[in-house]
Tab-separated table of C-alpha atoms and ligand atoms in Angstrom:
chain	number	residue	atom	x	y	z
A	1	UNK	CA	111.592	-20.618	11.856
A	2	UNK	CA	110.343	-18.288	9.092
A	3	UNK	CA	113.032	-16.273	7.246
A	4	UNK	CA	112.571	-12.540	5.019
A	5	UNK	CA	113.577	-12.525	1.314
A	6	UNK	CA	114.303	-9.532	-0.545
A	7	UNK	CA	115.035	-8.375	-4.044
A	8	UNK	CA	116.712	-5.469	-3.330
A	9	UNK	CA	117.694	-2.181	-6.143
A	10	UNK	CA	114.447	-0.474	-5.617
A	11	UNK	CA	114.102	3.193	-4.310
A	12	UNK	CA	111.218	3.024	-1.684
A	13	UNK	CA	108.213	5.579	-2.582
A	14	UNK	CA	105.184	5.223	-0.230
A	15	UNK	CA	103.321	5.735	2.837
A	16	UNK	CA	104.253	3.927	6.795
A	17	UNK	CA	102.156	4.175	9.646
A	18	UNK	CA	104.066	4.647	13.056
A	19	UNK	CA	103.752	2.143	16.120
A	20	UNK	CA	103.683	2.914	19.145
A	21	UNK	CA	107.052	2.017	21.267
A	22	UNK	CA	108.086	-0.535	22.448
A	23	UNK	CA	110.273	0.293	25.350
A	24	UNK	CA	107.420	2.709	25.978
A	25	UNK	CA	104.182	0.042	26.995
A	26	UNK	CA	106.976	-2.710	28.495
A	27	UNK	CA	107.296	-0.602	31.000
A	28	UNK	CA	103.926	0.930	30.886
A	29	UNK	CA	102.712	-2.432	31.351
A	30	UNK	CA	104.339	-3.188	34.479
A	31	UNK	CA	103.408	-0.354	36.391
A	32	UNK	CA	99.480	-1.282	36.275
A	33	UNK	CA	100.895	-3.719	39.281
A	34	UNK	CA	100.946	-0.934	41.425
A	35	UNK	CA	97.380	0.021	41.892
A	36	UNK	CA	94.887	-2.516	42.162
A	37	UNK	CA	92.597	-0.392	39.301
A	38	UNK	CA	92.565	-0.671	35.770
A	39	UNK	CA	94.855	0.494	33.827
A	40	UNK	CA	94.365	0.925	29.596
A	41	UNK	CA	97.245	1.333	27.201
A	42	UNK	CA	96.027	2.594	23.788
A	43	UNK	CA	97.927	3.064	20.249
A	44	UNK	CA	99.736	-0.155	21.795
A	45	UNK	CA	102.300	-2.162	19.195
A	46	UNK	CA	101.424	-5.303	18.139
A	47	UNK	CA	104.705	-7.421	19.443
A	48	UNK	CA	105.764	-10.417	20.290
A	49	UNK	CA	107.315	-8.532	22.998
A	50	UNK	CA	103.889	-7.348	24.487
A	51	UNK	CA	102.277	-10.945	24.301
A	52	UNK	CA	105.742	-12.135	26.411
A	53	UNK	CA	104.502	-9.416	28.805
A	54	UNK	CA	101.778	-9.973	28.993
A	55	UNK	CA	101.484	-13.939	29.516
A	56	UNK	CA	104.282	-12.657	32.546
A	57	UNK	CA	101.576	-10.285	34.189
A	58	UNK	CA	99.168	-12.947	34.109
A	59	UNK	CA	101.221	-15.581	35.687
A	60	UNK	CA	101.681	-13.088	38.654
A	61	UNK	CA	97.971	-12.566	38.925
A	62	UNK	CA	97.133	-9.639	36.809
A	63	UNK	CA	93.629	-9.670	33.375
A	64	UNK	CA	95.117	-8.821	31.113
A	65	UNK	CA	92.931	-8.526	27.744
A	66	UNK	CA	94.067	-7.066	25.158
A	67	UNK	CA	91.187	-5.331	23.092
A	68	UNK	CA	90.703	-3.929	19.539
A	69	UNK	CA	93.566	-5.782	17.131
A	70	UNK	CA	95.242	-5.668	19.657
A	71	UNK	CA	95.901	-2.103	19.673
A	72	UNK	CA	94.850	-1.928	23.072
A	73	UNK	CA	96.104	-2.901	26.303
A	74	UNK	CA	93.591	-2.910	29.543
A	75	UNK	CA	95.264	-4.777	32.964
A	76	UNK	CA	92.793	-5.057	36.151
A	77	UNK	CA	96.085	-5.824	38.632
A	78	UNK	CA	93.593	-6.444	42.011
A	79	UNK	CA	94.219	-9.321	42.959
A	80	UNK	CA	98.357	-10.096	42.243
A	81	UNK	CA	98.594	-13.858	43.345
A	82	UNK	CA	102.090	-14.223	43.053
A	83	UNK	CA	105.554	-12.326	42.813
A	84	UNK	CA	107.589	-14.561	41.142
A	85	UNK	CA	109.633	-13.706	37.983
A	86	UNK	CA	109.829	-17.050	37.136
A	87	UNK	CA	113.488	-17.372	34.013
A	88	UNK	CA	111.778	-19.149	31.242
A	89	UNK	CA	109.938	-15.388	30.953
A	90	UNK	CA	112.537	-13.559	32.391
A	91	UNK	CA	115.373	-15.096	30.279
A	92	UNK	CA	113.394	-14.721	26.693
A	93	UNK	CA	112.642	-10.657	27.348
A	94	UNK	CA	114.818	-8.261	29.697
A	95	UNK	CA	111.852	-5.651	29.740
A	96	UNK	CA	111.098	-8.799	32.433
A	97	UNK	CA	113.191	-7.571	34.723
A	98	UNK	CA	110.649	-4.535	34.752
A	99	UNK	CA	108.066	-5.964	37.785
A	100	UNK	CA	110.374	-6.595	40.121
A	101	UNK	CA	109.997	-2.540	41.603
A	102	UNK	CA	106.142	-2.416	41.038
A	103	UNK	CA	106.062	-6.147	42.854
A	104	UNK	CA	108.232	-5.047	45.785
A	105	UNK	CA	106.324	-1.142	45.801
A	106	UNK	CA	102.718	-3.132	45.904
A	107	UNK	CA	103.233	-6.182	47.931
A	108	UNK	CA	106.577	-5.982	50.167
A	109	UNK	CA	108.315	-8.567	48.272
A	110	UNK	CA	109.079	-9.818	44.200
A	111	UNK	CA	111.358	-13.694	43.276
A	112	UNK	CA	112.416	-12.605	40.155
A	113	UNK	CA	114.765	-14.113	38.022
A	114	UNK	CA	118.006	-12.191	36.934
A	115	UNK	CA	117.687	-11.588	33.104
A	116	UNK	CA	121.608	-12.751	32.571
A	117	UNK	CA	123.464	-11.819	29.553
A	118	UNK	CA	121.921	-11.723	25.614
A	119	UNK	CA	123.597	-11.621	22.645
A	120	UNK	CA	124.238	-7.349	23.279
A	121	UNK	CA	126.091	-7.818	26.213
A	122	UNK	CA	126.355	-9.123	29.838
A	123	UNK	CA	123.184	-6.442	31.089
A	124	UNK	CA	124.030	-5.880	34.510
A	125	UNK	CA	121.231	-5.032	36.904
A	126	UNK	CA	123.532	-3.847	39.825
A	127	UNK	CA	121.891	-0.985	39.860
A	128	UNK	CA	118.108	-1.585	39.515
A	129	UNK	CA	119.230	-3.437	42.765
A	130	UNK	CA	121.716	-0.515	44.344
A	131	UNK	CA	118.516	1.529	43.863
A	132	UNK	CA	115.912	-0.725	45.760
A	133	UNK	CA	118.573	-1.160	49.048
A	134	UNK	CA	118.861	2.672	48.539
A	135	UNK	CA	114.232	2.818	49.136
A	136	UNK	CA	115.145	0.035	52.537
A	137	UNK	CA	114.832	-3.478	50.669
A	138	UNK	CA	116.993	-6.090	51.537
A	139	UNK	CA	118.006	-8.159	48.545
A	140	UNK	CA	119.710	-11.734	48.368
A	141	UNK	CA	120.917	-13.454	45.306
A	142	UNK	CA	120.537	-17.003	45.461
A	143	UNK	CA	119.560	-19.806	42.606
A	144	UNK	CA	119.945	-17.109	40.143
A	145	UNK	CA	116.832	-15.380	41.173
A	146	UNK	CA	115.996	-11.648	43.071
A	147	UNK	CA	114.579	-12.465	46.466
A	148	UNK	CA	113.554	-8.747	47.534
A	149	UNK	CA	111.376	-7.821	50.372
A	150	UNK	CA	111.081	-4.468	52.312
A	151	UNK	CA	110.758	-4.508	56.407
A	152	UNK	CA	107.789	-3.648	58.364
A	153	UNK	CA	108.149	-0.429	57.414
A	154	UNK	CA	107.586	-0.950	53.918
A	155	UNK	CA	109.641	0.811	50.944
A	156	UNK	CA	110.746	4.194	52.072
A	157	UNK	CA	111.989	7.703	50.176
A	158	UNK	CA	115.480	8.245	49.866
A	159	UNK	CA	118.036	10.136	48.099
A	160	UNK	CA	119.490	7.862	44.606
A	161	UNK	CA	122.357	8.838	42.306
A	162	UNK	CA	123.616	6.591	39.835
A	163	UNK	CA	126.701	6.436	38.206
A	164	UNK	CA	125.440	5.936	34.858
A	165	UNK	CA	122.546	6.237	33.177
A	166	UNK	CA	120.504	3.030	33.103
A	167	UNK	CA	116.838	3.570	31.256
A	168	UNK	CA	115.712	0.207	33.231
A	169	UNK	CA	116.986	1.164	36.703
A	170	UNK	CA	115.568	4.631	35.850
A	171	UNK	CA	112.130	3.219	35.791
A	172	UNK	CA	112.415	0.549	38.233
A	173	UNK	CA	113.154	3.045	40.430
A	174	UNK	CA	110.446	5.732	39.614
A	175	UNK	CA	108.142	3.044	39.522
A	176	UNK	CA	108.873	2.284	43.457
A	177	UNK	CA	108.948	5.338	44.394
A	178	UNK	CA	105.694	6.256	42.833
A	179	UNK	CA	104.088	3.657	46.602
A	180	UNK	CA	107.536	4.412	48.937
A	181	UNK	CA	106.819	6.279	52.097
A	182	UNK	CA	108.205	10.564	51.761
A	183	UNK	CA	109.840	11.533	48.976
A	184	UNK	CA	112.108	10.476	46.752
A	185	UNK	CA	114.747	12.131	44.734
A	186	UNK	CA	117.468	10.179	41.461
A	187	UNK	CA	120.049	12.428	40.351
A	188	UNK	CA	121.036	11.266	36.403
A	189	UNK	CA	118.277	9.373	35.716
A	190	UNK	CA	118.241	8.702	32.761
A	191	UNK	CA	115.880	10.949	29.944
A	192	UNK	CA	114.772	8.419	27.128
A	193	UNK	CA	111.486	9.699	25.949
A	194	UNK	CA	110.069	5.839	27.295
A	195	UNK	CA	110.820	7.172	30.527
A	196	UNK	CA	109.177	10.709	29.782
A	197	UNK	CA	106.181	8.741	28.875
A	198	UNK	CA	106.032	6.418	31.493
A	199	UNK	CA	105.739	9.292	34.201
A	200	UNK	CA	102.769	10.891	31.894
A	201	UNK	CA	101.534	7.762	32.320
A	202	UNK	CA	102.008	7.392	36.765
A	203	UNK	CA	100.605	11.354	36.667
A	204	UNK	CA	97.283	10.419	35.169
A	205	UNK	CA	97.487	7.274	37.797
A	206	UNK	CA	97.723	10.406	40.566
A	207	UNK	CA	101.432	9.762	41.011
A	208	UNK	CA	103.153	13.230	42.258
A	209	UNK	CA	106.480	13.346	40.307
A	210	UNK	CA	108.287	15.899	38.344
A	211	UNK	CA	111.776	17.064	36.561
A	212	UNK	CA	111.192	13.621	34.165
A	213	UNK	CA	113.671	14.105	30.851
A	214	UNK	CA	115.820	16.273	33.470
A	215	UNK	CA	119.000	15.288	35.403
A	216	UNK	CA	116.701	14.947	38.298
A	217	UNK	CA	114.046	13.388	39.400
A	218	UNK	CA	111.400	14.464	42.507
A	219	UNK	CA	108.610	11.745	43.395
A	220	UNK	CA	106.229	12.066	46.787
A	221	UNK	CA	105.126	8.799	46.831
A	222	UNK	CA	101.397	8.183	47.814
A	223	UNK	CA	100.614	5.242	49.491
A	224	UNK	CA	98.640	3.999	46.593
A	225	UNK	CA	97.533	5.120	43.032
A	226	UNK	CA	94.658	5.300	41.188
A	227	UNK	CA	93.538	3.691	37.611
A	228	UNK	CA	93.960	5.446	34.377
A	229	UNK	CA	94.487	5.633	30.573
A	230	UNK	CA	96.844	6.188	28.486
A	231	UNK	CA	97.980	6.165	24.720
A	232	UNK	CA	102.074	4.924	23.914
A	233	UNK	CA	104.066	7.159	22.613
A	234	UNK	CA	105.231	7.183	18.980
A	235	UNK	CA	108.276	4.611	18.301
A	236	UNK	CA	111.168	6.780	17.803
A	237	UNK	CA	113.399	3.599	17.055
A	238	UNK	CA	111.115	2.876	13.676
A	239	UNK	CA	111.157	6.306	13.225
A	240	UNK	CA	114.326	6.392	12.357
A	241	UNK	CA	114.516	2.762	11.395
A	242	UNK	CA	112.374	3.870	8.651
A	243	UNK	CA	114.054	7.297	7.818
A	244	UNK	CA	117.667	4.697	7.414
A	245	UNK	CA	115.540	2.672	4.796
A	246	UNK	CA	114.829	5.396	2.933
A	247	UNK	CA	117.967	7.366	3.240
A	248	UNK	CA	120.160	3.857	2.038
A	249	UNK	CA	117.634	3.214	-0.995
A	250	UNK	CA	118.036	6.176	-1.688
A	251	UNK	CA	113.791	6.688	-1.591
A	252	UNK	CA	111.481	9.114	-0.095
A	253	UNK	CA	109.118	8.188	2.260
A	254	UNK	CA	106.016	9.659	4.347
A	255	UNK	CA	106.303	8.211	7.906
A	256	UNK	CA	102.315	9.015	9.444
A	257	UNK	CA	102.746	9.956	12.980
A	258	UNK	CA	105.861	10.091	12.703
A	259	UNK	CA	108.289	13.511	14.615
A	260	UNK	CA	111.457	14.768	14.355
A	261	UNK	CA	111.257	15.181	18.111
A	262	UNK	CA	112.856	12.106	19.956
A	263	UNK	CA	115.145	11.279	17.270
A	264	UNK	CA	116.986	14.461	16.684
A	265	UNK	CA	120.381	13.121	17.244
A	266	UNK	CA	120.567	11.279	13.875
A	267	UNK	CA	118.158	13.650	11.924
A	268	UNK	CA	121.098	15.946	12.351
A	269	UNK	CA	122.984	13.330	10.975
A	270	UNK	CA	121.814	11.976	8.257
A	271	UNK	CA	120.831	15.661	7.102
A	272	UNK	CA	124.530	16.254	7.112
A	273	UNK	CA	124.478	13.243	5.004
A	274	UNK	CA	121.873	14.931	2.747
A	275	UNK	CA	119.410	13.093	3.702
A	276	UNK	CA	115.743	15.152	3.176
A	277	UNK	CA	113.940	15.412	6.178
A	278	UNK	CA	110.908	17.598	7.391
A	279	UNK	CA	107.756	17.396	9.092
A	280	UNK	CA	104.587	17.082	7.555
A	281	UNK	CA	101.184	17.339	8.352
A	282	UNK	CA	100.654	13.905	9.004
A	283	UNK	CA	104.093	13.195	9.862
A	284	UNK	CA	107.638	13.311	9.014
A	285	UNK	CA	108.709	13.797	5.586
A	286	UNK	CA	112.264	11.885	3.875
A	287	UNK	CA	113.620	12.072	0.737
A	288	UNK	CA	116.698	10.799	-0.177
A	289	UNK	CA	118.553	11.557	-3.593
A	290	UNK	CA	120.427	8.654	-5.833
A	291	UNK	CA	123.850	10.332	-4.821
A	292	UNK	CA	125.574	8.286	-1.631
A	293	UNK	CA	125.182	9.330	1.577
A	294	UNK	CA	128.342	11.464	3.043
A	295	UNK	CA	130.471	9.234	5.548
A	296	UNK	CA	129.348	9.981	8.981
A	297	UNK	CA	131.872	9.759	12.344
A	298	UNK	CA	129.139	8.694	15.436
A	299	UNK	CA	129.125	7.506	19.077
A	300	UNK	CA	126.048	6.103	20.806
A	301	UNK	CA	125.278	7.556	23.909
A	302	UNK	CA	122.144	7.342	26.071
A	303	UNK	CA	119.296	9.598	25.410
A	304	UNK	CA	119.536	12.996	24.151
A	305	UNK	CA	122.558	11.158	21.638
A	306	UNK	CA	122.920	8.981	19.238
A	307	UNK	CA	121.020	5.947	20.685
A	308	UNK	CA	122.780	2.803	20.188
A	309	UNK	CA	119.322	1.201	18.742
A	310	UNK	CA	119.745	2.527	15.669
A	311	UNK	CA	123.534	1.802	15.675
A	312	UNK	CA	122.916	-0.925	13.494
A	313	UNK	CA	121.006	0.076	11.261
A	314	UNK	CA	122.842	3.623	10.516
A	315	UNK	CA	125.920	0.932	9.750
A	316	UNK	CA	124.006	-0.700	7.172
A	317	UNK	CA	123.032	2.865	5.316
A	318	UNK	CA	126.678	3.823	5.829
A	319	UNK	CA	128.130	0.626	3.966
A	320	UNK	CA	127.077	2.080	0.645
A	321	UNK	CA	128.588	5.636	1.577
A	322	UNK	CA	130.781	7.738	-0.112
A	323	UNK	CA	133.800	7.541	1.908
A	324	UNK	CA	134.802	5.980	4.840
A	325	UNK	CA	132.581	6.580	8.048
A	326	UNK	CA	133.359	5.808	12.027
A	327	UNK	CA	130.657	4.187	14.274
A	328	UNK	CA	131.439	4.484	18.047
A	329	UNK	CA	129.061	2.317	20.698
A	330	UNK	CA	129.752	3.173	24.109
A	331	UNK	CA	126.266	1.474	25.706
A	332	UNK	CA	126.939	-2.529	25.471
A	333	UNK	CA	129.715	-4.290	24.710
A	334	UNK	CA	129.241	-6.542	22.093
A	335	UNK	CA	126.631	-4.488	19.782
A	336	UNK	CA	128.372	-5.474	16.104
A	337	UNK	CA	126.736	-8.835	15.869
A	338	UNK	CA	125.572	-7.434	12.558
A	339	UNK	CA	129.140	-6.292	11.203
A	340	UNK	CA	129.644	-10.121	10.092
A	341	UNK	CA	127.082	-10.469	8.470
A	342	UNK	CA	126.688	-6.882	6.389
A	343	UNK	CA	130.307	-8.445	5.741
A	344	UNK	CA	129.024	-11.173	3.888
A	345	UNK	CA	127.830	-9.268	1.869
A	346	UNK	CA	130.120	-7.163	0.248
A	347	UNK	CA	130.310	-4.204	2.873
A	348	UNK	CA	133.988	-2.846	4.550
A	349	UNK	CA	134.645	-2.689	8.307
A	350	UNK	CA	137.147	-2.854	10.449
A	351	UNK	CA	136.209	-3.489	14.291
A	352	UNK	CA	138.560	-2.148	16.679
A	353	UNK	CA	137.095	-3.049	19.845
A	354	UNK	CA	134.025	-0.289	20.053
A	355	UNK	CA	134.980	1.625	17.123
A	356	UNK	CA	133.963	-0.254	13.283
A	357	UNK	CA	135.094	1.533	10.616
A	358	UNK	CA	132.870	1.543	7.839
A	359	UNK	CA	134.582	1.847	4.492
A	360	UNK	CA	131.245	2.358	1.922
A	361	UNK	CA	131.318	0.603	-1.159
A	362	UNK	CA	129.572	1.320	-3.735
A	363	UNK	CA	126.349	-1.642	-4.005
A	364	UNK	CA	126.624	-4.511	-1.205
A	365	UNK	CA	125.671	-7.615	-2.902
A	366	UNK	CA	122.315	-9.598	-1.929
A	367	UNK	CA	123.313	-12.611	0.743
A	368	UNK	CA	121.601	-15.194	2.796
A	369	UNK	CA	122.188	-13.561	6.276
A	370	UNK	CA	121.613	-14.151	9.864
A	371	UNK	CA	119.730	-12.616	12.224
A	372	UNK	CA	121.819	-12.107	15.716
A	373	UNK	CA	119.183	-9.855	17.313
A	374	UNK	CA	117.146	-7.582	16.920
A	375	UNK	CA	118.041	-4.058	16.173
A	376	UNK	CA	121.200	-5.990	14.094
A	377	UNK	CA	118.390	-8.733	12.145
A	378	UNK	CA	116.357	-4.810	10.707
A	379	UNK	CA	119.677	-3.952	10.287
A	380	UNK	CA	119.563	-6.392	7.748
A	381	UNK	CA	116.465	-6.085	6.089
A	382	UNK	CA	118.150	-2.960	5.459
A	383	UNK	CA	120.698	-3.983	3.566
A	384	UNK	CA	119.115	-5.982	1.545
A	385	UNK	CA	116.638	-3.875	0.408
A	386	UNK	CA	119.410	-1.939	-0.918
A	387	UNK	CA	121.831	-5.093	-1.985
A	388	UNK	CA	121.853	-5.861	-5.545
A	389	UNK	CA	119.946	-9.214	-6.226
A	390	UNK	CA	118.383	-11.348	-2.783
A	391	UNK	CA	119.013	-12.221	0.393
A	392	UNK	CA	117.465	-14.031	2.383
A	393	UNK	CA	117.872	-12.484	6.368
A	394	UNK	CA	116.625	-16.293	8.968
A	395	UNK	CA	116.085	-16.399	12.357
A	396	UNK	CA	113.611	-13.404	11.495
A	397	UNK	CA	111.678	-13.884	15.059
A	398	UNK	CA	114.281	-11.154	15.793
A	399	UNK	CA	112.693	-9.227	14.138
A	400	UNK	CA	109.056	-9.537	15.509
A	401	UNK	CA	109.663	-9.037	18.707
A	402	UNK	CA	109.931	-5.084	18.012
A	403	UNK	CA	108.630	-4.411	14.176
A	404	UNK	CA	104.748	-4.697	13.841
A	405	UNK	CA	104.723	-5.993	10.439
A	406	UNK	CA	107.330	-4.715	8.487
A	407	UNK	CA	107.739	-6.418	5.689
A	408	UNK	CA	104.045	-5.235	4.724
A	409	UNK	CA	105.346	-1.812	5.391
A	410	UNK	CA	108.105	-1.877	3.109
A	411	UNK	CA	106.101	-3.544	0.853
A	412	UNK	CA	103.579	-0.285	0.761
A	413	UNK	CA	107.048	1.447	0.094
A	414	UNK	CA	107.922	-0.615	-3.530
A	415	UNK	CA	110.119	-3.286	-1.672
A	416	UNK	CA	110.299	-6.591	-2.853
A	417	UNK	CA	110.282	-8.712	0.293
A	418	UNK	CA	108.110	-11.387	1.355
A	419	UNK	CA	108.267	-13.677	4.569
A	420	UNK	CA	109.172	-17.877	4.242
A	421	UNK	CA	107.427	-19.517	6.577
A	422	UNK	CA	109.770	-22.709	7.071
B	1	EPZ	C1	117.001	-0.777	27.409
B	1	EPZ	O1	117.519	-1.028	27.869
B	1	EPZ	C2	116.215	-0.221	26.219
B	1	EPZ	N1	115.163	-1.548	26.615
B	1	EPZ	C3	117.150	-0.978	25.435
B	1	EPZ	O2	116.026	-1.077	23.591
B	1	EPZ	C4	118.008	-0.077	25.177
B	1	EPZ	O3	119.442	0.241	24.675
B	1	EPZ	C5	119.181	0.335	26.358
B	1	EPZ	O4	118.224	0.564	27.223
B	1	EPZ	C6	119.820	1.975	26.111
B	1	EPZ	O5	119.030	2.437	25.628
B	1	EPZ	C7	114.163	-1.477	26.817
B	1	EPZ	O6	113.727	-0.281	27.072
B	1	EPZ	C8	112.927	-2.244	27.183
B	1	EPZ	P1	120.183	-0.245	30.295
B	1	EPZ	P2	117.937	-1.710	29.610
B	1	EPZ	O7	119.894	-0.034	31.256
B	1	EPZ	O8	116.660	-0.478	29.893
B	1	EPZ	C9	124.693	-0.866	32.195
B	1	EPZ	C10	116.195	-2.071	22.183
B	1	EPZ	O9	116.429	-2.789	20.776
B	1	EPZ	N2	123.810	-1.052	33.062
B	1	EPZ	O10	120.295	1.612	29.973
B	1	EPZ	O11	118.471	-2.870	29.589
B	1	EPZ	C11	124.165	-2.379	31.025
B	1	EPZ	O12	125.240	-2.978	30.916
B	1	EPZ	C12	116.460	-2.800	23.189
B	1	EPZ	O13	114.463	-2.386	21.976
B	1	EPZ	C13	124.371	-1.779	34.206
B	1	EPZ	O14	125.746	-1.423	34.311
B	1	EPZ	O15	119.324	-0.378	29.391
B	1	EPZ	C14	124.510	-1.132	29.190
B	1	EPZ	O16	126.105	-1.201	29.547
B	1	EPZ	C15	118.073	-3.172	23.350
B	1	EPZ	N3	124.282	-1.978	35.535
B	1	EPZ	C16	123.858	0.208	30.297
B	1	EPZ	O17	124.329	0.244	31.496
B	1	EPZ	C17	122.493	-2.046	35.606
B	1	EPZ	O18	121.740	-2.564	36.544
B	1	EPZ	C18	122.528	0.759	29.490
B	1	EPZ	O19	122.026	-0.348	29.699
B	1	EPZ	C19	121.218	-1.329	33.945
B	1	EPZ	C20	121.994	-1.047	33.060
């Protein structure tokens, strides 16, 4: 099991290139199941989650080629033989559940393992299933699997209203509805940029969809969809992570192909805390002086609110802010695992239910710490970059799920960081 060693205390200076968005790619790839024509994705990130999705689609009978060192993913699902997504894949990656809607739409049935919980929460799928039932699917749960099938009429468009905004449920329903007969209206969908990117791709495939990114999405179902070539949007969570890497080390980083357009909530908060962030002709320039960040009070929220996927990284930065900050996590019930590890580095954090109170300290101290989930692991890397002395972050396989060569990108900005293979 690899770990990452960091000698902290260096103000980062340099350039990093932002990769394509993991969470866009993980819904774009299963959308290839909706058509028997080839779908080509460019600007794809090279991550272990993409490898897992590749394995899943291949197990269903699709041909998936990773070209140009994984930057281009060519998928051809002309002969989808199987409709079962097995537990051993789904349990590793919840996004596997996004094959349910496309399989149901294309083959009229699907058997997908329930994703089960994960480190950050129970991760229910009731909204996915309720929405598919509204399109006429018959759903049964047995032996930990969702057994879904359509009657002879296939999926039929309908009005769906989500009681809460779910990224995955919105994606599954949009994909299923593009092949349903008639019109589907989705009320209160999630508005994340990754969903807007999915709709752009489906439209290129012939999908008739409008309203993405708003409170109501209209989908006119088509009997068939064509192929397309689509470039994956930049990863806004990687953008936010590197902005916070500059902020926590008092450095300045140029984010190539980064934009502030999808991280407005973070930019607003950090500018108020004293971080300079502005667009440049190649992306985004971030600079943070040596003075300590001002404290903040932030609640996570569905897009365009402050993203839960940047909550742990922000907490690491606020651990050395000049005063008391507060972060409330409203999306997931257990997304504070990084707190105990940050405390080992000298952070002063009190938890009260879903609210963390962070009392900024002058400096964190390097320590051996353990990653528990993807975003917690990168928060520990950020803390290690700022801490005095050596930190060792173990179980970095969590990190490899969502960040491409992060230690190489940070080293290019002067960080004293290296991967140690066990
Ligand atoms: C997506 O997960 C992202 N993953 C997550 O990123 C992200 O944290 C999350 O959206 C929220 O923004 C991918 O896109 C692959 P949700 P998803 O459905 O779709 C509850 C990362 O680090 N809910 O929007 O699973 C759920 O329990 C990952 O990249 C139900 O109750 O999230 C949660 O509390 C982590 N019933 C809330 O909604 C349902 O049927 C939001 O979940 C579905 C969800």
